[in-house]
Amino acid sequence: MKTVISEKFKTLFGGEGQFYASAGRINLIGEHTDYNGGYVFPGAIDKGILAELALNGSDKVCVFSIDIDEYVEFGLNEENAPSQSWARYIFGVCRETIKRGGKVAGFNAVFAGDVPLGAGLSSSAALESTFAFAINDLNGNGIDRFELAKIGQATEHNYCGVKCGIMDQFASCFGKKGSLIRLNCKTLEYKYFPFNPEGYRLVLVDSCVKHELASSAYNKRRQSCENAAAAIRKNHPDVEFLSDAKRLWLEEVRSEIPQEDFLRAEYVIGEVQRVLDVCDALERGDYETVGELMYQTHFGLSRLYEVSCEELDFLNRLARKMDVTGSRVMGGGFGGCTINLVKDELYQPFVDAAVSQFTEKFGHAPKIYDVVISDGARKLQ
Ligand code: GLA
């Protein structure tokens, strides 16, 4: 990938730039909890974005995407974002950096990536974090990693129409090889947990389906949670986020809120606790409990939060049937992957069965990705 990028860079702009990279992410547990002020438990992966950048002495950004095979140019003083969706991310990162008082000088860039698109592995966060990190470094802005993650998140909110939480950008900015990170999304306290489950493997099964309108459905879930939190807050003024609420407090407002909002909130309150339970179980080396909690999350995401789909439910049931330790839909949902915690000896039979049975049922093969937990945003030497 590096050679292809540097050859293109030389041809387009001449000379050499500096290389930067960032990563997509997995999340062991803690889904749709981030924008509710709860816990998440992600890690960066060995699939990401690699970019070469150099300042160009102008007020223009000139970028080429190898994967899309497209060149885009925009001025740093322009108000309107480019129409190409991939370029909007870079535009957004520039604008959000400037908004925070950072300097952004014009630059040339070429980039490529290997995060599968639409698989729920946060290819967009990888792109945002790579550019946020690179622009910060090239301009000597000294913005810290949390703020870089927030630049990526604000880009999604203000330029891409997704009211996402902080998890994806956090994971790609803070990712560390071999470790998952538990983040409290309310206080932003975080802790690294070395993750090396002896005798088990983490494997993703990508359904290769991505449902339309995923971002509006996502924003709607967020709205339901905010409605539920607002109703609870009337009785319990200290409830800032839904994650601050107890199950009993939700029960108190059951008749005041739509059934749909109630179910969404019920899932979130349970999920916040499951993250803590998974961390405890991991510290004891109790992977069976970790796996059981993953199945509980899948049930909640499918029945209460309603962000699963037929293909993902099928993969989850298959995992259960084959005695896979843990399995659940991962990321925002509405398609994408299941994440599976599988005993070494079951790995091959499970993968084989998932591929053959899924293909038979849905007419296309799923993709299998082995998870390697890796470093997040960085400058390459
Ligand atoms: C998407 C969002 C994240 C998070 C997950 C669900 O990946 O970008 O902020 O809400 O969905 O856990």
Coordinates of C-alpha atoms and ligand atoms in Angstrom, one line a residue:
M1 CA 0.0 0.0 0.0
K2 CA 2.8 2.4 0.9
T3 CA 4.6 2.0 -2.4
V4 CA 1.4 2.6 -4.4
I5 CA 0.7 5.8 -2.3
S6 CA 4.2 7.2 -2.7
E7 CA 4.3 6.6 -6.4
K8 CA 1.0 8.3 -6.9
F9 CA 2.2 11.2 -4.6
K10 CA 5.3 11.7 -6.7
T11 CA 3.4 11.6 -10.0
L12 CA 0.7 14.1 -8.8
F13 CA 2.6 16.5 -6.6
G14 CA 6.3 15.6 -7.0
G15 CA 8.6 14.9 -4.0
E16 CA 7.7 13.1 -0.8
G17 CA 5.5 13.7 2.2
Q18 CA 5.2 12.4 5.7
F19 CA 3.2 9.1 6.3
Y20 CA 0.5 8.9 8.9
A21 CA -1.9 6.0 9.7
S22 CA -4.9 5.2 11.8
A23 CA -7.1 2.2 12.3
G24 CA -10.6 0.8 12.2
R25 CA -12.0 -0.7 15.4
I26 CA -13.8 -3.6 17.0
N27 CA -15.9 -3.4 20.1
L28 CA -16.1 -6.3 22.5
I29 CA -19.1 -5.0 24.3
G30 CA -20.9 -1.7 25.0
E31 CA -23.0 -0.9 21.9
H32 CA -25.0 2.3 21.6
T33 CA -23.9 3.2 25.1
D34 CA -21.4 6.0 24.1
Y35 CA -23.9 8.7 23.3
N36 CA -25.8 7.7 26.5
G37 CA -22.8 8.5 28.6
G38 CA -22.1 4.8 29.3
Y39 CA -19.1 2.5 28.9
V40 CA -17.7 1.0 25.7
F41 CA -14.9 -1.5 25.3
P42 CA -13.3 -1.1 21.9
G43 CA -9.8 -1.7 20.4
A44 CA -8.1 -0.6 17.2
I45 CA -7.5 -3.2 14.5
D46 CA -4.9 -4.0 11.9
K47 CA -7.0 -2.6 9.1
G48 CA -6.9 1.1 8.6
I49 CA -6.0 4.1 6.5
L50 CA -2.5 5.1 5.4
A51 CA -1.9 8.6 4.1
E52 CA 1.0 10.7 2.8
L53 CA 0.8 14.4 3.3
A54 CA 2.9 17.5 2.7
L55 CA 2.2 21.2 3.2
N56 CA 2.0 22.9 -0.2
G57 CA 2.4 26.6 0.7
S58 CA -1.1 27.5 -0.5
D59 CA -4.6 27.7 1.1
K60 CA -5.8 24.7 -0.8
V61 CA -6.2 21.0 0.1
C62 CA -5.5 18.7 -2.8
V63 CA -6.3 15.0 -2.1
F64 CA -6.3 11.8 -4.0
S65 CA -8.1 8.7 -2.9
I66 CA -6.4 5.5 -4.3
D67 CA -9.4 3.3 -3.5
I68 CA -12.0 5.5 -5.2
D69 CA -9.5 6.6 -7.8
E70 CA -10.6 10.2 -7.5
Y71 CA -8.9 13.6 -7.0
V72 CA -10.6 16.4 -5.0
E73 CA -9.4 20.0 -4.3
F74 CA -11.0 22.5 -2.0
G75 CA -10.0 25.9 -0.5
L76 CA -9.6 26.2 3.2
N77 CA -11.7 29.3 3.3
E78 CA -14.6 27.7 1.4
E79 CA -17.8 27.3 3.3
N80 CA -19.3 24.5 1.2
A81 CA -18.2 21.0 1.7
P82 CA -17.2 18.9 -1.4
S83 CA -19.9 16.7 -2.9
Q84 CA -17.8 13.5 -2.7
S85 CA -18.6 11.8 0.5
W86 CA -15.0 10.7 1.2
A87 CA -13.7 14.2 0.8
R88 CA -16.4 15.7 3.2
Y89 CA -14.6 13.8 6.0
I90 CA -11.3 15.6 5.3
F91 CA -13.1 18.9 4.7
G92 CA -14.9 18.5 8.0
V93 CA -11.7 17.6 9.9
C94 CA -10.0 20.8 8.5
R95 CA -13.0 23.0 9.5
E96 CA -13.3 21.5 13.0
T97 CA -9.6 21.9 13.6
I98 CA -9.9 25.6 12.7
K99 CA -13.0 26.0 14.9
R100 CA -10.9 24.8 17.8
G101 CA -8.2 27.5 17.1
G102 CA -5.9 25.1 15.3
K103 CA -3.9 26.2 12.3
V104 CA -4.5 24.4 9.0
A105 CA -2.1 25.2 6.2
G106 CA -2.8 24.0 2.6
F107 CA -1.6 20.5 1.9
N108 CA -1.3 17.7 -0.7
A109 CA -2.3 14.2 0.2
V110 CA -2.7 10.7 -1.2
F111 CA -4.3 7.9 0.9
A112 CA -5.6 4.4 0.7
G113 CA -7.3 2.0 3.2
D114 CA -8.1 -1.6 3.9
V115 CA -11.0 -1.2 6.3
P116 CA -14.0 -2.9 4.6
L117 CA -16.6 -0.3 3.9
G118 CA -20.0 -0.7 5.6
A119 CA -18.9 -3.6 7.7
G120 CA -19.3 -1.7 11.0
L121 CA -15.5 -1.4 11.5
S122 CA -15.4 2.4 11.4
S123 CA -13.6 3.1 8.2
S124 CA -14.8 6.7 8.5
A125 CA -13.3 7.2 11.9
A126 CA -10.1 5.8 10.6
L127 CA -10.1 8.4 7.9
E128 CA -11.0 11.2 10.2
S129 CA -8.4 10.3 12.8
T130 CA -5.6 9.9 10.3
F131 CA -6.2 13.4 8.9
A132 CA -6.9 15.0 12.3
F133 CA -3.6 13.5 13.6
A134 CA -1.6 14.5 10.5
I135 CA -2.9 18.0 10.3
N136 CA -2.3 18.5 14.0
D137 CA 1.3 17.3 13.6
L138 CA 2.1 19.1 10.4
N139 CA 0.9 22.4 11.8
G140 CA 2.4 22.0 15.2
N141 CA -1.0 22.6 16.9
G142 CA -0.4 20.5 20.0
I143 CA -4.1 19.4 20.2
D144 CA -4.4 16.4 22.5
R145 CA -5.8 13.0 21.4
F146 CA -9.2 13.4 23.0
E147 CA -9.7 16.7 21.1
L148 CA -8.6 14.9 17.9
A149 CA -11.2 12.3 18.5
K150 CA -13.8 15.0 19.1
I151 CA -12.8 16.6 15.8
G152 CA -13.6 13.4 14.0
Q153 CA -16.9 13.0 15.9
A154 CA -17.9 16.6 15.1
T155 CA -17.1 16.0 11.5
E156 CA -19.7 13.2 11.5
H157 CA -22.3 15.4 13.2
N158 CA -21.8 18.5 11.2
Y159 CA -20.7 17.3 7.7
C160 CA -22.1 13.7 7.4
G161 CA -25.4 13.8 9.3
V162 CA -24.6 11.1 11.8
K163 CA -25.1 12.0 15.4
C164 CA -22.6 9.4 16.6
G165 CA -20.9 9.0 20.0
I166 CA -17.2 9.1 20.6
M167 CA -16.3 5.4 20.6
D168 CA -15.0 5.0 17.1
Q169 CA -12.8 8.1 16.9
F170 CA -11.6 7.4 20.5
A171 CA -10.6 3.8 19.5
S172 CA -8.8 5.0 16.5
C173 CA -7.0 7.7 18.3
F174 CA -6.1 5.8 21.5
G175 CA -5.8 2.2 20.2
K176 CA -2.8 0.2 21.5
K177 CA -1.5 -3.1 20.2
G178 CA -2.8 -6.1 22.2
S179 CA -5.2 -4.0 24.4
L180 CA -8.8 -3.2 24.6
I181 CA -9.8 0.1 26.1
R182 CA -12.7 0.6 28.5
L183 CA -13.9 4.1 28.2
N184 CA -16.4 5.9 30.4
C185 CA -18.0 8.1 27.8
K186 CA -19.3 10.5 30.4
T187 CA -16.1 11.3 32.3
L188 CA -13.8 10.2 29.5
E189 CA -11.8 8.1 32.0
Y190 CA -10.3 5.1 30.3
K191 CA -8.3 2.0 31.1
Y192 CA -6.3 -0.4 28.9
F193 CA -7.0 -4.1 29.3
P194 CA -4.4 -6.4 27.7
F195 CA -6.5 -8.9 25.7
N196 CA -5.0 -12.2 24.9
P197 CA -7.6 -14.8 25.6
E198 CA -5.6 -18.0 25.6
G199 CA -7.4 -20.8 23.9
Y200 CA -9.9 -18.5 22.2
R201 CA -10.0 -16.4 19.1
L202 CA -12.0 -13.3 18.1
V203 CA -13.4 -13.6 14.6
L204 CA -15.7 -11.3 12.6
V205 CA -18.2 -12.6 10.2
D206 CA -19.2 -9.9 7.7
S207 CA -22.7 -10.4 6.4
C208 CA -21.8 -7.9 3.5
V209 CA -25.2 -6.3 3.8
K210 CA -25.7 -2.7 4.6
H211 CA -29.2 -1.4 5.0
E212 CA -30.2 1.9 3.6
L213 CA -31.2 4.7 5.9
A214 CA -28.9 3.3 8.6
S215 CA -27.8 6.8 9.6
S216 CA -31.4 8.2 10.1
A217 CA -32.3 5.0 12.0
Y218 CA -29.2 5.5 14.2
N219 CA -30.2 9.2 14.9
K220 CA -33.7 8.0 15.7
R221 CA -32.3 5.5 18.3
R222 CA -30.4 8.3 19.9
Q223 CA -33.5 10.5 20.0
S224 CA -35.5 7.7 21.8
C225 CA -32.8 7.5 24.5
E226 CA -32.8 11.2 25.0
N227 CA -36.6 11.2 25.4
A228 CA -36.4 8.4 28.0
A229 CA -33.6 10.2 29.9
A230 CA -35.7 13.5 29.9
A231 CA -38.7 11.7 31.3
I232 CA -36.6 10.1 34.1
R233 CA -34.9 13.4 34.8
K234 CA -38.2 14.9 35.9
N235 CA -38.2 12.5 38.9
H236 CA -34.4 12.3 39.3
P237 CA -32.8 15.6 38.4
D238 CA -29.2 14.2 38.6
V239 CA -29.8 12.0 35.6
E240 CA -27.7 13.7 32.9
F241 CA -27.5 10.8 30.6
L242 CA -29.5 7.6 30.3
S243 CA -26.6 5.7 31.7
D244 CA -27.1 7.5 35.0
A245 CA -30.6 5.9 35.4
K246 CA -31.5 2.8 37.3
R247 CA -33.8 0.2 35.8
L248 CA -36.4 1.0 38.5
W249 CA -36.4 4.7 37.5
L250 CA -37.2 3.7 33.9
E251 CA -40.0 1.6 35.2
E252 CA -41.5 4.7 36.9
V253 CA -42.0 6.4 33.6
R254 CA -43.1 3.4 31.6
S255 CA -46.6 4.8 31.0
E256 CA -45.4 8.3 30.1
I257 CA -43.1 7.4 27.2
P258 CA -43.8 5.5 23.9
Q259 CA -43.2 1.8 24.2
E260 CA -40.5 2.0 21.6
D261 CA -38.5 4.5 23.7
F262 CA -39.0 2.3 26.8
L263 CA -37.5 -0.7 25.0
R264 CA -34.5 1.3 23.7
A265 CA -33.8 2.6 27.2
E266 CA -34.2 -0.9 28.8
Y267 CA -31.5 -2.2 26.4
V268 CA -29.1 0.7 27.2
I269 CA -29.4 0.4 30.9
G270 CA -28.6 -3.3 30.8
E271 CA -25.8 -2.8 28.3
V272 CA -23.9 -0.3 30.5
Q273 CA -23.8 -2.9 33.3
R274 CA -22.7 -5.7 30.9
V275 CA -19.5 -3.8 30.0
L276 CA -18.5 -3.7 33.7
D277 CA -19.4 -7.4 34.1
V278 CA -17.4 -8.3 31.1
C279 CA -14.3 -6.4 32.4
D280 CA -14.7 -8.3 35.8
A281 CA -15.0 -11.6 34.0
L282 CA -11.9 -10.9 31.9
E283 CA -9.9 -10.1 34.9
R284 CA -10.8 -13.5 36.3
G285 CA -10.1 -15.2 32.9
D286 CA -13.7 -16.3 32.8
Y287 CA -14.4 -16.3 29.0
E288 CA -17.5 -18.3 29.3
T289 CA -19.2 -15.4 31.2
V290 CA -17.8 -12.9 28.7
G291 CA -19.4 -14.9 25.9
E292 CA -22.7 -15.3 27.6
L293 CA -22.9 -11.5 28.1
M294 CA -22.2 -11.1 24.4
Y295 CA -25.2 -13.2 23.6
Q296 CA -27.3 -11.1 26.0
T297 CA -26.2 -8.0 24.1
H298 CA -27.2 -9.6 20.8
F299 CA -30.6 -10.3 22.2
G300 CA -31.0 -6.7 23.3
L301 CA -29.7 -5.2 20.1
S302 CA -32.0 -7.5 18.1
R303 CA -35.3 -7.4 20.1
L304 CA -35.2 -4.2 22.2
Y305 CA -32.9 -1.8 20.2
E306 CA -33.9 -3.3 16.9
V307 CA -30.7 -2.7 15.0
S308 CA -30.0 -6.3 13.9
C309 CA -31.4 -7.9 10.7
E310 CA -32.2 -11.3 9.4
E311 CA -28.7 -12.0 8.2
L312 CA -27.1 -11.1 11.5
D313 CA -29.7 -13.0 13.6
F314 CA -29.0 -16.0 11.4
L315 CA -25.2 -15.8 12.1
N316 CA -25.9 -15.4 15.8
R317 CA -28.2 -18.4 16.0
L318 CA -25.7 -20.5 14.1
A319 CA -22.9 -19.5 16.6
R320 CA -25.2 -20.5 19.4
K321 CA -26.0 -23.8 17.8
M322 CA -22.4 -24.6 17.4
D323 CA -21.5 -23.8 21.0
V324 CA -19.5 -20.7 20.1
T325 CA -18.6 -19.0 23.4
G326 CA -19.9 -15.6 22.5
S327 CA -21.5 -13.9 19.5
R328 CA -23.3 -10.6 18.7
V329 CA -23.9 -7.9 16.1
M330 CA -21.1 -5.3 16.3
G331 CA -21.1 -1.6 15.8
G332 CA -24.1 0.6 14.8
G333 CA -26.0 -2.4 13.3
F334 CA -28.4 -2.6 10.3
G335 CA -25.9 -4.9 8.6
G336 CA -22.2 -5.3 9.0
C337 CA -20.5 -8.0 11.1
T338 CA -21.0 -10.3 14.1
I339 CA -18.1 -10.5 16.5
N340 CA -17.5 -14.0 17.8
L341 CA -15.4 -15.4 20.7
V342 CA -14.5 -18.9 19.6
K343 CA -12.5 -21.7 21.2
D344 CA -9.4 -22.5 19.1
E345 CA -10.6 -26.0 18.2
L346 CA -14.0 -24.7 17.1
Y347 CA -12.6 -21.9 14.9
Q348 CA -12.4 -23.8 11.6
P349 CA -15.6 -25.7 11.9
F350 CA -17.5 -22.5 12.8
V351 CA -16.0 -20.5 9.9
D352 CA -16.7 -23.3 7.5
A353 CA -20.3 -23.6 8.6
A354 CA -20.9 -19.9 8.7
V355 CA -19.6 -19.6 5.1
S356 CA -21.5 -22.6 3.7
Q357 CA -24.8 -22.1 5.5
F358 CA -25.0 -18.4 5.1
T359 CA -24.2 -18.7 1.4
E360 CA -26.9 -21.3 1.0
K361 CA -29.5 -19.2 2.7
F362 CA -28.7 -15.7 1.4
G363 CA -27.1 -16.4 -2.0
H364 CA -23.8 -14.6 -1.2
A365 CA -20.8 -15.5 0.9
P366 CA -20.0 -13.7 4.1
K367 CA -16.4 -12.5 4.7
I368 CA -14.3 -13.7 7.6
Y369 CA -11.8 -11.4 9.4
D370 CA -9.5 -12.5 12.1
V371 CA -9.1 -9.7 14.7
V372 CA -5.7 -8.4 15.5
I373 CA -5.7 -5.7 18.1
S374 CA -3.3 -3.0 16.9
D375 CA -2.1 0.6 17.3
G376 CA -4.3 3.6 16.5
A377 CA -3.4 7.0 15.0
R378 CA 0.4 7.5 14.5
K379 CA 3.1 9.0 12.4
L380 CA 5.2 6.6 10.5
Q381 CA 9.0 6.9 10.5
Ligands
GLA1 C1 -21.5 3.6 15.5 C2 -21.2 5.0 16.1 C3 -20.6 4.9 17.5 C4 -21.5 3.9 18.4 C5 -21.8 2.6 17.7 C6 -22.7 1.8 18.4 O1 -20.3 2.9 15.3 O2 -20.3 5.7 15.3 O3 -20.5 6.1 18.1 O4 -22.6 4.6 18.8 O5 -22.3 2.9 16.4 O6 -22.2 1.3 19.6

